[in-house]
Every structure is written in C-alpha cells, then in structure tokens.
Amino acid sequence: IESSLQADIKDTDDGIYTLGADLAAGGDETVLYLRRGNKILDSFIFREKDTDATAERIHARFSWILKHPYIAIMDDGGVGKGIVDQLVNRSWAISRRYNQSTPKNTKIYLNYGAETYFHFRTLLKDLCLKLPNDKILHEQLSSRRYEILCPPLERRRARGGGYGSYLNNHLTNVS
C-alpha cells in the first residue's frame, strides 16, 4: 500500500470510464469509484436504506457516462441485484459481479472474490494502480485476509476481518 502511494505512477488513459460499485442498503455504505485508466476521478460513498433511492442517486450522479465509452461493474449479490436491475431499466449496461461466484481459476481460488483480491494485490505490487488517499480503504486493504481458497464472509468476520465495501469496490473496479 505504502509503495503504491509513494511511487510516481504514470497516468494511463484508455479512453474508457470504469465505474465500480459495491452496493448496499439498510445501514451499510454504498461505495462507488469512477476511474479512467489507472486514475480515480470520483468517489461517491453514502448510506441509504431504500434501494430505489440508491439507484436514483447513482443514476443522478453518473448517468453522464452513458454518453461515453464506459464499463459499469457492480455487485450483484443481495440487495445489489435489485439496484442493478433498476439501473439496467434506465439503459445502463452493467457487468454484474458476485464475490461468491465461481472463479475463473477453480484450482487456486474458492470464489471470484478471492481471485479478484489476488489480482488487485498483483496490480498494487507491480505499481500499476494509483490508490486514492483513503484511510478506510487502506485499513481494509491491510486487514483483509484471504487464504488461497478464500474463507466465507462469516469466518472473516469472526476473525475481525469485517466486510470491506471500499476494498470490494476497488477489487470489482479493476477485475
């Protein structure tokens, strides 16, 4: 983490906006980051109990990207599915992701979430990503523990690892 924060990483720009979202309802945070290339352009973090209102807030903030080349990658687990469905009904093209789904490499990873974590870790080690100076994200990066075959969320919580909306968003955004 420190190396990637201190390194002079050259901006890349592939001309495509990428919006990553870890979606929530109730008391949890919805976390979105917009990037272009390896640079974070915007973050939008909020709590909203109503999934309709969550979809509306996302659409109001980011619908301008629909007029440009973009990729929207969003959490399709739990309440995320309903929020994603609402955005799709508003003409969004969304790549749905679910951390507990089958990974591409089933010999090494138990689920998609573990696979994206290790991919993200490699990008950080290789100094390919510019991390935002975000204390919560850094704490979540430091505390997330994955075994090669990733334990379920309940075991991570029991060990004090927590959920990690900020980190989940970054993992989703670069996968």
PDB file of C-alpha atoms in Angstrom:
ATOM      1  CA  ILE A   1       0.000   0.000   0.000  1.00  0.00           C
ATOM      2  CA  GLU A   2       2.701   2.450   1.037  1.00  0.00           C
ATOM      3  CA  SER A   3       4.771   1.725  -2.077  1.00  0.00           C
ATOM      4  CA  SER A   4       1.873   2.431  -4.396  1.00  0.00           C
ATOM      5  CA  LEU A   5       1.041   5.648  -2.525  1.00  0.00           C
ATOM      6  CA  GLN A   6       4.614   6.923  -2.657  1.00  0.00           C
ATOM      7  CA  ALA A   7       5.518   5.786  -6.159  1.00  0.00           C
ATOM      8  CA  ASP A   8       5.393   8.140  -9.099  1.00  0.00           C
ATOM      9  CA  ILE A   9       2.983   6.069 -11.158  1.00  0.00           C
ATOM     10  CA  LYS A  10       2.411   7.417 -14.650  1.00  0.00           C
ATOM     11  CA  ASP A  11      -1.219   8.112 -15.589  1.00  0.00           C
ATOM     12  CA  THR A  12      -2.727   5.798 -18.144  1.00  0.00           C
ATOM     13  CA  ASP A  13      -5.844   6.682 -20.098  1.00  0.00           C
ATOM     14  CA  ASP A  14      -7.553   4.096 -22.258  1.00  0.00           C
ATOM     15  CA  GLY A  15     -10.439   6.462 -23.036  1.00  0.00           C
ATOM     16  CA  ILE A  16     -12.934   4.315 -21.146  1.00  0.00           C
ATOM     17  CA  TYR A  17     -14.656   5.318 -17.929  1.00  0.00           C
ATOM     18  CA  THR A  18     -14.939   2.476 -15.433  1.00  0.00           C
ATOM     19  CA  LEU A  19     -17.479   2.723 -12.641  1.00  0.00           C
ATOM     20  CA  GLY A  20     -17.208   0.127  -9.881  1.00  0.00           C
ATOM     21  CA  ALA A  21     -19.874  -0.237  -7.217  1.00  0.00           C
ATOM     22  CA  ASP A  22     -20.260  -2.195  -4.013  1.00  0.00           C
ATOM     23  CA  LEU A  23     -23.959  -1.765  -3.363  1.00  0.00           C
ATOM     24  CA  ALA A  24     -25.780  -1.796  -0.032  1.00  0.00           C
ATOM     25  CA  ALA A  25     -28.993  -0.907   1.735  1.00  0.00           C
ATOM     26  CA  GLY A  26     -30.040  -0.540   5.336  1.00  0.00           C
ATOM     27  CA  GLY A  27     -27.139   0.761   7.379  1.00  0.00           C
ATOM     28  CA  ASP A  28     -24.234  -0.320   5.158  1.00  0.00           C
ATOM     29  CA  GLU A  29     -22.352   2.004   2.831  1.00  0.00           C
ATOM     30  CA  THR A  30     -22.730   2.037  -0.921  1.00  0.00           C
ATOM     31  CA  VAL A  31     -19.305   2.768  -2.390  1.00  0.00           C
ATOM     32  CA  LEU A  32     -18.644   3.827  -5.977  1.00  0.00           C
ATOM     33  CA  TYR A  33     -15.396   4.820  -7.639  1.00  0.00           C
ATOM     34  CA  LEU A  34     -15.083   6.172 -11.151  1.00  0.00           C
ATOM     35  CA  ARG A  35     -11.767   5.779 -12.883  1.00  0.00           C
ATOM     36  CA  ARG A  36     -10.292   6.331 -16.299  1.00  0.00           C
ATOM     37  CA  GLY A  37      -7.180   4.319 -16.928  1.00  0.00           C
ATOM     38  CA  ASN A  38      -5.425   3.895 -13.606  1.00  0.00           C
ATOM     39  CA  LYS A  39      -6.583   7.175 -12.094  1.00  0.00           C
ATOM     40  CA  ILE A  40      -9.574   7.594  -9.757  1.00  0.00           C
ATOM     41  CA  LEU A  41     -11.671  10.537 -10.946  1.00  0.00           C
ATOM     42  CA  ASP A  42     -14.541  10.456  -8.460  1.00  0.00           C
ATOM     43  CA  SER A  43     -15.804   8.617  -5.421  1.00  0.00           C
ATOM     44  CA  PHE A  44     -19.355   8.530  -4.134  1.00  0.00           C
ATOM     45  CA  ILE A  45     -19.966   6.985  -0.735  1.00  0.00           C
ATOM     46  CA  PHE A  46     -23.296   7.115   1.037  1.00  0.00           C
ATOM     47  CA  ARG A  47     -25.773   5.264   3.231  1.00  0.00           C
ATOM     48  CA  GLU A  48     -29.319   4.788   2.031  1.00  0.00           C
ATOM     49  CA  LYS A  49     -31.979   2.431   3.368  1.00  0.00           C
ATOM     50  CA  ASP A  50     -34.141   2.469   0.233  1.00  0.00           C
ATOM     51  CA  THR A  51     -32.840   0.598  -2.837  1.00  0.00           C
ATOM     52  CA  ASP A  52     -34.975   2.741  -5.172  1.00  0.00           C
ATOM     53  CA  ALA A  53     -33.353   5.871  -3.743  1.00  0.00           C
ATOM     54  CA  THR A  54     -29.907   4.250  -4.079  1.00  0.00           C
ATOM     55  CA  ALA A  55     -30.467   3.572  -7.780  1.00  0.00           C
ATOM     56  CA  GLU A  56     -31.747   7.135  -8.232  1.00  0.00           C
ATOM     57  CA  ARG A  57     -28.693   8.649  -6.509  1.00  0.00           C
ATOM     58  CA  ILE A  58     -26.288   6.602  -8.628  1.00  0.00           C
ATOM     59  CA  HIS A  59     -28.138   7.474 -11.830  1.00  0.00           C
ATOM     60  CA  ALA A  60     -28.265  11.189 -10.942  1.00  0.00           C
ATOM     61  CA  ARG A  61     -24.540  11.306 -10.189  1.00  0.00           C
ATOM     62  CA  PHE A  62     -23.150   9.185 -13.000  1.00  0.00           C
ATOM     63  CA  SER A  63     -25.673   8.980 -15.867  1.00  0.00           C
ATOM     64  CA  TRP A  64     -23.488  11.359 -17.901  1.00  0.00           C
ATOM     65  CA  ILE A  65     -21.077   8.463 -18.535  1.00  0.00           C
ATOM     66  CA  LEU A  66     -23.767   6.714 -20.595  1.00  0.00           C
ATOM     67  CA  LYS A  67     -22.847   9.118 -23.437  1.00  0.00           C
ATOM     68  CA  HIS A  68     -19.202   7.985 -23.397  1.00  0.00           C
ATOM     69  CA  PRO A  69     -17.374   4.662 -23.676  1.00  0.00           C
ATOM     70  CA  TYR A  70     -17.817   3.094 -20.230  1.00  0.00           C
ATOM     71  CA  ILE A  71     -17.810  -0.087 -18.225  1.00  0.00           C
ATOM     72  CA  ALA A  72     -20.018  -0.331 -15.138  1.00  0.00           C
ATOM     73  CA  ILE A  73     -19.098  -3.206 -12.837  1.00  0.00           C
ATOM     74  CA  MET A  74     -21.461  -3.703  -9.934  1.00  0.00           C
ATOM     75  CA  ASP A  75     -22.048  -6.065  -7.051  1.00  0.00           C
ATOM     76  CA  ASP A  76     -24.957  -8.336  -7.940  1.00  0.00           C
ATOM     77  CA  GLY A  77     -25.252 -10.071  -4.570  1.00  0.00           C
ATOM     78  CA  GLY A  78     -28.003  -9.493  -2.043  1.00  0.00           C
ATOM     79  CA  VAL A  79     -29.641  -6.071  -2.379  1.00  0.00           C
ATOM     80  CA  GLY A  80     -27.229  -5.198  -5.191  1.00  0.00           C
ATOM     81  CA  LYS A  81     -29.288  -7.236  -7.643  1.00  0.00           C
ATOM     82  CA  GLY A  82     -32.359  -5.043  -7.217  1.00  0.00           C
ATOM     83  CA  ILE A  83     -30.340  -1.852  -7.559  1.00  0.00           C
ATOM     84  CA  VAL A  84     -28.579  -3.152 -10.675  1.00  0.00           C
ATOM     85  CA  ASP A  85     -31.930  -4.215 -12.177  1.00  0.00           C
ATOM     86  CA  GLN A  86     -33.240  -0.672 -11.714  1.00  0.00           C
ATOM     87  CA  LEU A  87     -30.189   0.850 -13.410  1.00  0.00           C
ATOM     88  CA  VAL A  88     -30.450  -1.621 -16.308  1.00  0.00           C
ATOM     89  CA  ASN A  89     -34.076  -0.484 -16.719  1.00  0.00           C
ATOM     90  CA  ARG A  90     -32.651   3.040 -17.134  1.00  0.00           C
ATOM     91  CA  SER A  91     -30.454   1.910 -20.074  1.00  0.00           C
ATOM     92  CA  TRP A  92     -27.281   1.149 -18.134  1.00  0.00           C
ATOM     93  CA  ALA A  93     -25.107  -1.691 -19.453  1.00  0.00           C
ATOM     94  CA  ILE A  94     -23.730  -3.358 -16.324  1.00  0.00           C
ATOM     95  CA  SER A  95     -21.306  -6.185 -15.800  1.00  0.00           C
ATOM     96  CA  ARG A  96     -22.748  -7.992 -12.789  1.00  0.00           C
ATOM     97  CA  ARG A  97     -20.317  -9.462 -10.256  1.00  0.00           C
ATOM     98  CA  TYR A  98     -20.895 -11.688  -7.270  1.00  0.00           C
ATOM     99  CA  ASN A  99     -17.935 -12.385  -4.973  1.00  0.00           C
ATOM    100  CA  GLN A 100     -19.151 -15.863  -4.025  1.00  0.00           C
ATOM    101  CA  SER A 101     -19.469 -16.970  -7.659  1.00  0.00           C
ATOM    102  CA  THR A 102     -17.137 -19.469  -9.327  1.00  0.00           C
ATOM    103  CA  PRO A 103     -13.664 -18.086 -10.093  1.00  0.00           C
ATOM    104  CA  LYS A 104     -12.010 -18.404 -13.489  1.00  0.00           C
ATOM    105  CA  ASN A 105      -9.248 -20.472 -11.900  1.00  0.00           C
ATOM    106  CA  THR A 106     -11.019 -23.038  -9.712  1.00  0.00           C
ATOM    107  CA  LYS A 107      -7.796 -24.896  -8.875  1.00  0.00           C
ATOM    108  CA  ILE A 108      -6.431 -21.997  -6.859  1.00  0.00           C
ATOM    109  CA  TYR A 109      -9.380 -19.879  -5.729  1.00  0.00           C
ATOM    110  CA  LEU A 110     -12.519 -20.832  -3.877  1.00  0.00           C
ATOM    111  CA  ASN A 111     -14.522 -17.910  -5.268  1.00  0.00           C
ATOM    112  CA  TYR A 112     -14.438 -14.874  -7.518  1.00  0.00           C
ATOM    113  CA  GLY A 113     -13.810 -12.518  -4.557  1.00  0.00           C
ATOM    114  CA  ALA A 114     -10.547 -14.235  -3.637  1.00  0.00           C
ATOM    115  CA  GLU A 115      -9.417 -14.283  -7.253  1.00  0.00           C
ATOM    116  CA  THR A 116     -10.020 -10.546  -7.702  1.00  0.00           C
ATOM    117  CA  TYR A 117      -8.263  -9.776  -4.410  1.00  0.00           C
ATOM    118  CA  PHE A 118      -5.090 -11.501  -5.578  1.00  0.00           C
ATOM    119  CA  HIS A 119      -5.318  -9.812  -8.990  1.00  0.00           C
ATOM    120  CA  PHE A 120      -5.683  -6.421  -7.279  1.00  0.00           C
ATOM    121  CA  ARG A 121      -2.768  -7.247  -4.985  1.00  0.00           C
ATOM    122  CA  THR A 122      -0.579  -8.022  -8.012  1.00  0.00           C
ATOM    123  CA  LEU A 123      -1.512  -4.713  -9.663  1.00  0.00           C
ATOM    124  CA  LEU A 124      -0.553  -2.880  -6.460  1.00  0.00           C
ATOM    125  CA  LYS A 125       2.749  -4.747  -6.135  1.00  0.00           C
ATOM    126  CA  ASP A 126       3.585  -4.015  -9.774  1.00  0.00           C
ATOM    127  CA  LEU A 127       2.762  -0.315  -9.178  1.00  0.00           C
ATOM    128  CA  CYS A 128       0.091  -0.252 -11.882  1.00  0.00           C
ATOM    129  CA  LEU A 129      -2.639   1.441  -9.833  1.00  0.00           C
ATOM    130  CA  LYS A 130      -2.921   4.839  -8.234  1.00  0.00           C
ATOM    131  CA  LEU A 131      -4.704   4.380  -4.925  1.00  0.00           C
ATOM    132  CA  PRO A 132      -6.714   7.257  -3.531  1.00  0.00           C
ATOM    133  CA  ASN A 133      -5.514   8.585  -0.197  1.00  0.00           C
ATOM    134  CA  ASP A 134      -8.426   6.984   1.641  1.00  0.00           C
ATOM    135  CA  LYS A 135      -7.883   5.892   5.231  1.00  0.00           C
ATOM    136  CA  ILE A 136     -10.783   3.405   5.273  1.00  0.00           C
ATOM    137  CA  LEU A 137      -9.641   1.759   2.038  1.00  0.00           C
ATOM    138  CA  HIS A 138      -6.092   1.444   3.387  1.00  0.00           C
ATOM    139  CA  GLU A 139      -7.363  -0.108   6.630  1.00  0.00           C
ATOM    140  CA  GLN A 140      -9.457  -2.598   4.682  1.00  0.00           C
ATOM    141  CA  LEU A 141      -6.538  -3.465   2.402  1.00  0.00           C
ATOM    142  CA  SER A 142      -4.342  -4.086   5.444  1.00  0.00           C
ATOM    143  CA  SER A 143      -6.899  -6.154   7.344  1.00  0.00           C
ATOM    144  CA  ARG A 144      -8.343  -8.339   4.558  1.00  0.00           C
ATOM    145  CA  ARG A 145      -7.065 -11.869   4.872  1.00  0.00           C
ATOM    146  CA  TYR A 146      -7.527 -14.383   2.118  1.00  0.00           C
ATOM    147  CA  GLU A 147      -6.259 -17.857   2.012  1.00  0.00           C
ATOM    148  CA  ILE A 148      -5.704 -19.142  -1.464  1.00  0.00           C
ATOM    149  CA  LEU A 149      -9.009 -20.927  -1.013  1.00  0.00           C
ATOM    150  CA  CYS A 150     -10.895 -17.957   0.477  1.00  0.00           C
ATOM    151  CA  PRO A 151     -12.938 -18.469   3.668  1.00  0.00           C
ATOM    152  CA  PRO A 152     -16.584 -17.429   3.724  1.00  0.00           C
ATOM    153  CA  LEU A 153     -17.581 -13.968   4.962  1.00  0.00           C
ATOM    154  CA  GLU A 154     -18.730 -15.374   8.321  1.00  0.00           C
ATOM    155  CA  ARG A 155     -15.233 -16.729   9.092  1.00  0.00           C
ATOM    156  CA  ARG A 156     -13.602 -13.436   8.057  1.00  0.00           C
ATOM    157  CA  ARG A 157     -15.955 -11.529  10.374  1.00  0.00           C
ATOM    158  CA  ALA A 158     -15.221 -13.952  13.239  1.00  0.00           C
ATOM    159  CA  ARG A 159     -11.502 -13.241  12.789  1.00  0.00           C
ATOM    160  CA  GLY A 160     -12.215  -9.496  12.832  1.00  0.00           C
ATOM    161  CA  GLY A 161     -11.786  -9.033   9.078  1.00  0.00           C
ATOM    162  CA  GLY A 162     -15.151  -7.408   8.513  1.00  0.00           C
ATOM    163  CA  TYR A 163     -16.883  -6.786   5.236  1.00  0.00           C
ATOM    164  CA  GLY A 164     -14.890  -4.134   3.377  1.00  0.00           C
ATOM    165  CA  SER A 165     -17.122  -2.129   0.992  1.00  0.00           C
ATOM    166  CA  TYR A 166     -14.313   0.239  -0.011  1.00  0.00           C
ATOM    167  CA  LEU A 167     -11.952  -2.628  -0.792  1.00  0.00           C
ATOM    168  CA  ASN A 168     -14.658  -4.688  -2.517  1.00  0.00           C
ATOM    169  CA  ASN A 169     -15.304  -1.756  -4.807  1.00  0.00           C
ATOM    170  CA  HIS A 170     -11.663  -1.462  -5.836  1.00  0.00           C
ATOM    171  CA  LEU A 171     -11.452  -5.204  -6.391  1.00  0.00           C
ATOM    172  CA  THR A 172     -14.528  -5.089  -8.603  1.00  0.00           C
ATOM    173  CA  ASN A 173     -13.352  -1.982 -10.445  1.00  0.00           C
ATOM    174  CA  VAL A 174     -10.087  -3.496 -11.730  1.00  0.00           C
ATOM    175  CA  SER A 175     -11.141  -7.051 -12.442  1.00  0.00           C
TER     176      SER A 175
END
